[in-house]
Coordinates of C-alpha atoms in Angstrom, one line a residue:
M726 CA -23.0 -3.5 -32.2
A727 CA -25.1 -3.2 -35.4
I728 CA -26.8 -6.5 -34.6
A729 CA -27.7 -5.4 -31.1
N730 CA -29.1 -2.1 -32.3
T731 CA -31.7 -3.9 -34.6
T732 CA -32.5 -6.8 -32.2
A733 CA -33.7 -4.8 -29.2
P734 CA -36.3 -2.7 -31.1
R735 CA -37.7 -5.9 -32.7
I736 CA -38.0 -7.7 -29.3
L737 CA -39.7 -4.6 -27.9
A738 CA -42.1 -4.3 -30.9
F739 CA -42.9 -8.1 -30.6
T740 CA -43.5 -7.8 -26.8
L741 CA -45.8 -4.7 -27.2
S742 CA -47.8 -6.3 -30.0
S743 CA -48.2 -9.5 -28.0
L744 CA -49.3 -7.5 -24.9
L745 CA -51.9 -5.5 -27.0
M746 CA -53.3 -8.7 -28.5
F747 CA -53.6 -10.3 -25.1
T748 CA -55.4 -7.3 -23.7
A749 CA -57.9 -7.1 -26.6
H750 CA -58.8 -10.8 -26.2
A751 CA -59.1 -10.6 -22.4
G752 CA -61.7 -7.8 -22.8
E753 CA -63.7 -9.8 -25.2
A754 CA -63.8 -12.8 -22.9
M755 CA -65.5 -10.9 -20.0
S756 CA -69.1 -11.8 -19.4
Q757 CA -71.7 -9.1 -18.8
Q758 CA -71.9 -10.3 -15.2
E759 CA -68.1 -9.8 -14.7
M760 CA -68.3 -6.4 -16.3
S761 CA -71.2 -5.3 -14.1
Q762 CA -69.1 -6.1 -11.0
M763 CA -66.3 -3.8 -12.2
P764 CA -66.1 -0.5 -10.4
G765 CA -68.1 2.1 -12.3
M766 CA -69.9 -0.5 -14.4
S767 CA -73.5 -0.9 -13.2
A768 CA -76.1 -3.1 -14.8
S769 CA -78.0 0.0 -15.8
Q770 CA -75.1 1.2 -17.9
Q771 CA -75.2 -2.1 -19.8
Q772 CA -79.0 -2.0 -20.2
K773 CA -80.2 -4.1 -23.2
T774 CA -82.2 -2.3 -25.8
Y775 CA -85.0 -3.7 -27.9
P776 CA -86.3 -2.6 -31.3
L777 CA -89.9 -1.5 -31.7
N778 CA -92.0 -0.7 -34.8
G779 CA -95.5 0.7 -34.3
R780 CA -98.0 3.5 -34.7
V781 CA -98.6 6.4 -32.4
V782 CA -102.0 6.2 -30.6
A783 CA -101.6 9.0 -28.1
V784 CA -98.9 11.5 -26.9
D785 CA -98.8 12.8 -23.3
T786 CA -96.3 15.6 -23.0
T787 CA -97.2 16.2 -19.3
N788 CA -96.3 12.7 -18.2
L789 CA -93.6 12.1 -20.9
T790 CA -95.3 9.1 -22.4
V791 CA -96.4 7.9 -25.8
T792 CA -99.0 5.1 -26.3
L793 CA -98.1 2.9 -29.2
E794 CA -99.8 0.1 -31.1
H795 CA -96.7 -2.0 -31.8
D796 CA -95.6 -5.1 -33.5
A797 CA -94.5 -8.2 -31.4
V798 CA -91.3 -8.0 -29.5
T799 CA -90.0 -11.5 -30.0
E800 CA -87.0 -11.2 -27.7
L801 CA -89.4 -10.5 -24.8
N802 CA -92.1 -12.9 -26.0
W803 CA -94.5 -9.9 -26.2
P804 CA -97.4 -10.2 -28.7
A805 CA -98.4 -7.2 -30.8
M806 CA -100.4 -4.8 -28.5
T807 CA -101.2 -1.3 -27.6
M808 CA -99.4 0.1 -24.5
P809 CA -97.8 3.3 -23.1
F810 CA -94.1 3.8 -23.0
K811 CA -92.1 6.4 -21.0
V812 CA -89.7 8.4 -23.1
A813 CA -86.1 9.1 -21.9
D814 CA -86.2 12.6 -23.5
A815 CA -89.1 15.0 -24.0
K816 CA -87.7 15.8 -27.5
F817 CA -88.9 12.4 -28.7
L818 CA -92.5 13.6 -28.3
T819 CA -92.0 16.8 -30.4
G820 CA -94.1 16.7 -33.5
L821 CA -95.5 13.2 -32.8
K822 CA -99.2 12.8 -33.7
P823 CA -101.6 9.9 -33.5
G824 CA -101.5 7.7 -36.6
Q825 CA -97.7 8.3 -37.3
S826 CA -95.6 5.2 -37.9
I827 CA -92.4 5.0 -35.8
M828 CA -89.3 3.0 -35.2
A829 CA -87.9 3.1 -31.7
M830 CA -85.5 1.4 -29.3
F831 CA -86.5 0.9 -25.7
T832 CA -85.1 -0.5 -22.4
I833 CA -86.9 -2.2 -19.6
K834 CA -85.7 -2.4 -16.0
D835 CA -87.3 -4.7 -13.4
G836 CA -90.2 -3.0 -11.7
E837 CA -90.3 -0.1 -14.1
S838 CA -92.2 0.8 -17.3
P839 CA -90.4 0.3 -20.6
T840 CA -88.6 3.5 -21.6
I841 CA -88.0 4.6 -25.2
V842 CA -84.4 5.7 -25.6
S843 CA -84.5 6.6 -29.4
L844 CA -87.5 7.3 -31.7
H845 CA -87.8 8.1 -35.4
S846 CA -91.0 8.8 -37.3
M847 CA -91.4 7.2 -40.7

């Protein structure tokens, strides 16, 4: 009986650890397209963000936009330019003044203006 008492817990532990490893690897192998087709996982929830470095040109608290003179965004093949960005939260505009250098992250959806989702002045 002593052998049976130690064998069963070992088999159970091995089975559980194997199951956990399989589950972890299965999740890594899913593509973004597969994930977007899962219930509750829309493409907007998986929105890609892009880094942005620039200088504030204008702040529009009424329309929740900030105009930035920014560096090139190589992932999108954008050259350095000056353009307005929507902000996801009005608090991003608090204390911003023309001439300030900023670092930000933004998203862009088809047919919509780019939207800043995080912003830090430097």
